[in-house]
Amino acid sequence: MSTFQELGVIPEIQQAIAELGFEQPMPVQTEVIPQLLANTRDIIALAQTGTGKTAAFGIPIIQKINIKQLSPQTLILCPTRELCLQIAGDLTDYSAYVEDIKILPVYGGSSIESQIRTLKRGVHIIVATPGRLIDLIKRKTVSLGNVHTVVLDEADEMLNMGFSENIDEILSYMPEERSMLLFSATMPREIEKITRKYMRDPMEITIGRKNEGAQNVRHIYFMVHAKDKYLALKRIVDYYPNIYGIIFCRTRKETQEIADKLLQDGYDADSLHGDLSQAQRDFVMAKYRNHNLQLLVATDVAARGLDVDDVTHIINFGLPDDFEIYTHRSGRTGRAGKTGTSISIIHTKEKGKITQIEKLINKQFEKREIPKGDVICEKQLFNFVDKIEKVKVNEAEIERLLPSIFRKLEWLEKEDVIKRIVSLEFNRLIDYYQQAEEIDEPQESSRRSREESRGKRGERQDNGSRKAEKGYARLFINVGKMDNVNPATLMGFINDNVKGKVPIGRIDLLKSFSFFEVPEEVANKVVSSFRGMYIEDRKLVVQLAQDAERPERDKKKFFEKEYGKKNKKKKARY
Ligand code: AMP
């Protein structure tokens, strides 16, 4: 195995990457670095994220920069703002000891003026998303006349995102004599077209096999009736207590709905999709990256910028029509030498897709049955017991409290204490699974109607599963994030409209409605204070959560009865 020195990397960069912990070059680096340093040929590298590809192109690019010539010499194009920032950040790290090198990330959704100012001062390397770069070229603030190396990173993603024409246009502004590198996780036809059009006799490097998913990813699927998909999702998530996962949905709407439902059912979940503002997306991604969020529900496009190495599970809430997307999704787990699991929840009609994907990734799926309630409870229980065993006890902090705690519990046997601790944590889960119908796998059509009616009952129980804290009642209100409500405004709003000070407990804000908890004894007062109120022309609905979770038909009657047109309009204060 070679070293970075043997690959021709200069000492300044060797020192920087050694400090980053790079001891040996990764395979893609061994292949690409010498080629790019020698400037011999165009390169197509089939490599997934996580293979070390950024350093493979980043290191030689930095090394080849002529610092004295302060104009763009290398252009790196990538699909998203997040990837753009990440590549620029990585290049800055690798060049920590290369004096005066200027690297600029250029991406949409942030101030173009400050990018223009930096460009005017001069840069050596531009890392850009295609749309913003075109904008800057048109404003004549960027000239690509001196670019000798261009990198297309995640080229397949750029095409998926519709950047094909932009890439054509950008390449037309560059000198003919330039070398080009194309990195892609997959090799769809459109990429081959680009390579034929713009590359001369490219050298093709494949890290892993062509079109193959990551080696250390297991592929599992669960088959359920379409209507049972959400219930199945909950069971799967419950079955893996330490999951740190991404749930992929097909549309923005579905993404939001699934995230809302999970949150409502007490899961640590949030959504990431294109209907959110950039600031909201950044916030959710940071939360997930920092492990302050366990489940990220995302669309493929929005998740593209997210680069997290330790995702344990990918869940496909249905399979994508484009199977290349499956490869991308599953490639988000099993990274950096870790193992990962890619789970697909499919309905009967999608079975054929499994066979096709198996061919594409050259791996077999394991078919699994949806975990039964008792198995889930057992798994959660042992995980909890394991945590009790391993928890780090802060002796110093709790020392002074222990004597009184021991005194209070001294009448209990050790076994009773354990039973109580476990019950505290598990009663809700055990109750839920005792009542919930098991989800049967779809089989012969004669059983279908029986199963469907079962499923409906399950769904209903499912929505009611989030219980209020002890002594509190959980209320529903028909305003949510869409109405720019946040916990502070909601608390203010309630207190402005209810007589006396109402202490407010847990708040769950969803897209178009929310839940909040108030002490049981004031719940009726809060509900009646809002009865018949309007915000402009919209009727406000505040009611006990269990009433709001009635099936649609009953709910309508309930609303008509409680908030019928006969009620005189009362204006809410807000
Ligand atoms: P990438 O495929 O560029 O996203 O890189 C995946 C991860 O591998 C990143 O966290 C890099 O910092 C890390 N990495 C890249 N090259 C090496 C190396 N030679 N040794 C150890 N880690 C590396």
mmCIF file of N, CA, C and O and ligand atoms in Angstrom, residues 4 17 20-26 28-29 48-57 59 83 86 90 94 153 307 309 335-336, ligand 1:
data_model
loop_
_atom_site.group_PDB
_atom_site.id
_atom_site.type_symbol
_atom_site.label_atom_id
_atom_site.label_comp_id
_atom_site.label_asym_id
_atom_site.label_seq_id
_atom_site.Cartn_x
_atom_site.Cartn_y
_atom_site.Cartn_z
ATOM 1 N N PHE A 4 0.832 8.826 1.138
ATOM 2 C CA PHE A 4 0.548 10.077 0.438
ATOM 3 C C PHE A 4 1.828 10.638 -0.173
ATOM 4 O O PHE A 4 1.821 11.206 -1.259
ATOM 5 N N ILE A 17 -3.301 16.906 6.267
ATOM 6 C CA ILE A 17 -4.192 15.735 6.281
ATOM 7 C C ILE A 17 -3.825 14.768 7.403
ATOM 8 O O ILE A 17 -4.686 14.081 7.933
ATOM 9 N N LEU A 20 -5.683 15.712 10.189
ATOM 10 C CA LEU A 20 -7.099 15.313 10.079
ATOM 11 C C LEU A 20 -7.265 13.817 10.358
ATOM 12 O O LEU A 20 -8.367 13.292 10.357
ATOM 13 N N GLY A 21 -6.151 13.134 10.519
ATOM 14 C CA GLY A 21 -6.215 11.701 10.836
ATOM 15 C C GLY A 21 -6.114 10.800 9.620
ATOM 16 O O GLY A 21 -6.376 9.604 9.705
ATOM 17 N N PHE A 22 -5.740 11.357 8.460
ATOM 18 C CA PHE A 22 -5.587 10.510 7.266
ATOM 19 C C PHE A 22 -4.224 9.833 7.346
ATOM 20 O O PHE A 22 -3.202 10.479 7.151
ATOM 21 N N GLU A 23 -4.202 8.537 7.595
ATOM 22 C CA GLU A 23 -2.908 7.848 7.699
ATOM 23 C C GLU A 23 -2.482 7.255 6.359
ATOM 24 O O GLU A 23 -1.357 7.415 5.930
ATOM 25 N N GLN A 24 -3.425 6.567 5.735
ATOM 26 C CA GLN A 24 -3.158 5.919 4.445
ATOM 27 C C GLN A 24 -4.116 6.484 3.411
ATOM 28 O O GLN A 24 -5.252 6.794 3.756
ATOM 29 N N PRO A 25 -3.694 6.539 2.159
ATOM 30 C CA PRO A 25 -4.659 6.974 1.123
ATOM 31 C C PRO A 25 -5.764 5.929 0.972
ATOM 32 O O PRO A 25 -5.501 4.730 1.116
ATOM 33 N N MET A 26 -6.960 6.395 0.679
ATOM 34 C CA MET A 26 -8.040 5.450 0.400
ATOM 35 C C MET A 26 -7.939 5.059 -1.089
ATOM 36 O O MET A 26 -7.289 5.779 -1.862
ATOM 37 N N VAL A 28 -9.661 5.287 -3.804
ATOM 38 C CA VAL A 28 -9.935 6.295 -4.844
ATOM 39 C C VAL A 28 -8.808 7.324 -4.893
ATOM 40 O O VAL A 28 -8.455 7.848 -5.959
ATOM 41 N N GLN A 29 -8.190 7.584 -3.750
ATOM 42 C CA GLN A 29 -7.098 8.561 -3.705
ATOM 43 C C GLN A 29 -5.844 7.996 -4.377
ATOM 44 O O GLN A 29 -5.152 8.696 -5.115
ATOM 45 N N GLN A 48 -18.997 6.389 -4.537
ATOM 46 C CA GLN A 48 -20.045 6.915 -3.652
ATOM 47 C C GLN A 48 -19.434 7.926 -2.688
ATOM 48 O O GLN A 48 -18.230 7.904 -2.467
ATOM 49 N N THR A 49 -20.307 8.729 -2.083
ATOM 50 C CA THR A 49 -19.849 9.576 -0.988
ATOM 51 C C THR A 49 -19.376 8.652 0.128
ATOM 52 O O THR A 49 -19.938 7.581 0.316
ATOM 53 N N GLY A 50 -18.333 9.044 0.819
ATOM 54 C CA GLY A 50 -17.839 8.189 1.902
ATOM 55 C C GLY A 50 -16.623 7.385 1.491
ATOM 56 O O GLY A 50 -16.023 6.697 2.300
ATOM 57 N N THR A 51 -16.244 7.480 0.193
ATOM 58 C CA THR A 51 -15.093 6.705 -0.265
ATOM 59 C C THR A 51 -13.802 7.515 -0.182
ATOM 60 O O THR A 51 -12.732 7.005 -0.493
ATOM 61 N N GLY A 52 -13.915 8.786 0.186
ATOM 62 C CA GLY A 52 -12.722 9.639 0.247
ATOM 63 C C GLY A 52 -12.492 10.413 -1.039
ATOM 64 O O GLY A 52 -11.390 10.861 -1.337
ATOM 65 N N LYS A 53 -13.558 10.612 -1.821
ATOM 66 C CA LYS A 53 -13.377 11.216 -3.138
ATOM 67 C C LYS A 53 -13.028 12.706 -3.067
ATOM 68 O O LYS A 53 -12.327 13.218 -3.933
ATOM 69 N N THR A 54 -13.511 13.389 -2.015
ATOM 70 C CA THR A 54 -13.223 14.840 -1.945
ATOM 71 C C THR A 54 -11.714 15.069 -1.847
ATOM 72 O O THR A 54 -11.156 15.930 -2.536
ATOM 73 N N ALA A 55 -11.049 14.257 -1.020
ATOM 74 C CA ALA A 55 -9.595 14.412 -0.916
ATOM 75 C C ALA A 55 -8.925 13.927 -2.197
ATOM 76 O O ALA A 55 -7.879 14.453 -2.596
ATOM 77 N N ALA A 56 -9.539 12.948 -2.881
ATOM 78 C CA ALA A 56 -8.942 12.420 -4.109
ATOM 79 C C ALA A 56 -8.777 13.517 -5.149
ATOM 80 O O ALA A 56 -7.752 13.607 -5.822
ATOM 81 N N PHE A 57 -9.789 14.377 -5.275
ATOM 82 C CA PHE A 57 -9.594 15.469 -6.234
ATOM 83 C C PHE A 57 -9.057 16.720 -5.559
ATOM 84 O O PHE A 57 -8.311 17.487 -6.144
ATOM 85 N N ILE A 59 -6.895 17.250 -2.998
ATOM 86 C CA ILE A 59 -5.444 17.349 -2.707
ATOM 87 C C ILE A 59 -4.653 17.745 -3.963
ATOM 88 O O ILE A 59 -3.930 18.745 -3.942
ATOM 89 N N LEU A 83 -23.383 20.608 -0.024
ATOM 90 C CA LEU A 83 -22.197 19.906 -0.513
ATOM 91 C C LEU A 83 -21.120 20.927 -0.892
ATOM 92 O O LEU A 83 -19.931 20.727 -0.646
ATOM 93 N N GLN A 86 -19.438 22.048 2.103
ATOM 94 C CA GLN A 86 -18.617 20.977 2.669
ATOM 95 C C GLN A 86 -17.319 20.787 1.883
ATOM 96 O O GLN A 86 -16.245 20.670 2.470
ATOM 97 N N ASP A 90 -13.611 21.281 3.287
ATOM 98 C CA ASP A 90 -12.596 20.216 3.258
ATOM 99 C C ASP A 90 -11.319 20.721 2.584
ATOM 100 O O ASP A 90 -10.212 20.489 3.070
ATOM 101 N N TYR A 94 -7.500 20.842 3.951
ATOM 102 C CA TYR A 94 -6.312 20.215 3.335
ATOM 103 C C TYR A 94 -5.214 21.244 3.057
ATOM 104 O O TYR A 94 -4.043 20.903 2.982
ATOM 105 N N ASP A 153 -18.814 17.054 -9.386
ATOM 106 C CA ASP A 153 -18.995 16.113 -8.265
ATOM 107 C C ASP A 153 -20.471 15.755 -8.153
ATOM 108 O O ASP A 153 -21.339 16.608 -8.366
ATOM 109 N N ASP A 307 -24.609 15.330 4.883
ATOM 110 C CA ASP A 307 -23.538 14.350 4.857
ATOM 111 C C ASP A 307 -23.263 13.897 6.276
ATOM 112 O O ASP A 307 -22.629 14.593 7.058
ATOM 113 N N ASP A 309 -22.050 10.528 8.621
ATOM 114 C CA ASP A 309 -21.367 9.242 8.466
ATOM 115 C C ASP A 309 -21.996 8.089 9.239
ATOM 116 O O ASP A 309 -21.794 6.940 8.906
ATOM 117 N N ARG A 335 -21.538 3.808 6.053
ATOM 118 C CA ARG A 335 -20.387 4.592 5.609
ATOM 119 C C ARG A 335 -19.219 4.499 6.569
ATOM 120 O O ARG A 335 -19.394 4.094 7.711
ATOM 121 N N ALA A 336 -18.105 4.989 6.094
ATOM 122 C CA ALA A 336 -16.894 5.112 6.910
ATOM 123 C C ALA A 336 -16.625 3.826 7.711
ATOM 124 O O ALA A 336 -16.382 3.853 8.906
HETATM 125 P P1 AMP B 1 -15.824 11.746 1.120
HETATM 126 O O1 AMP B 1 -16.069 10.520 0.293
HETATM 127 O O2 AMP B 1 -14.952 12.720 0.444
HETATM 128 O O3 AMP B 1 -17.126 12.332 1.579
HETATM 129 O O4 AMP B 1 -15.002 11.294 2.442
HETATM 130 C C1 AMP B 1 -15.530 10.480 3.446
HETATM 131 C C2 AMP B 1 -14.844 10.645 4.787
HETATM 132 O O5 AMP B 1 -13.548 10.014 4.786
HETATM 133 C C3 AMP B 1 -14.579 12.082 5.183
HETATM 134 O O6 AMP B 1 -14.999 12.223 6.539
HETATM 135 C C4 AMP B 1 -13.074 12.274 5.036
HETATM 136 O O7 AMP B 1 -12.587 13.220 5.945
HETATM 137 C C5 AMP B 1 -12.541 10.889 5.335
HETATM 138 N N1 AMP B 1 -11.286 10.576 4.634
HETATM 139 C C6 AMP B 1 -10.941 10.884 3.378
HETATM 140 N N2 AMP B 1 -9.717 10.391 3.084
HETATM 141 C C7 AMP B 1 -9.286 9.728 4.179
HETATM 142 C C8 AMP B 1 -8.085 8.988 4.484
HETATM 143 N N3 AMP B 1 -7.130 8.818 3.614
HETATM 144 N N4 AMP B 1 -7.999 8.450 5.715
HETATM 145 C C9 AMP B 1 -8.991 8.600 6.614
HETATM 146 N N5 AMP B 1 -10.130 9.282 6.386
HETATM 147 C C10 AMP B 1 -10.279 9.842 5.172
#
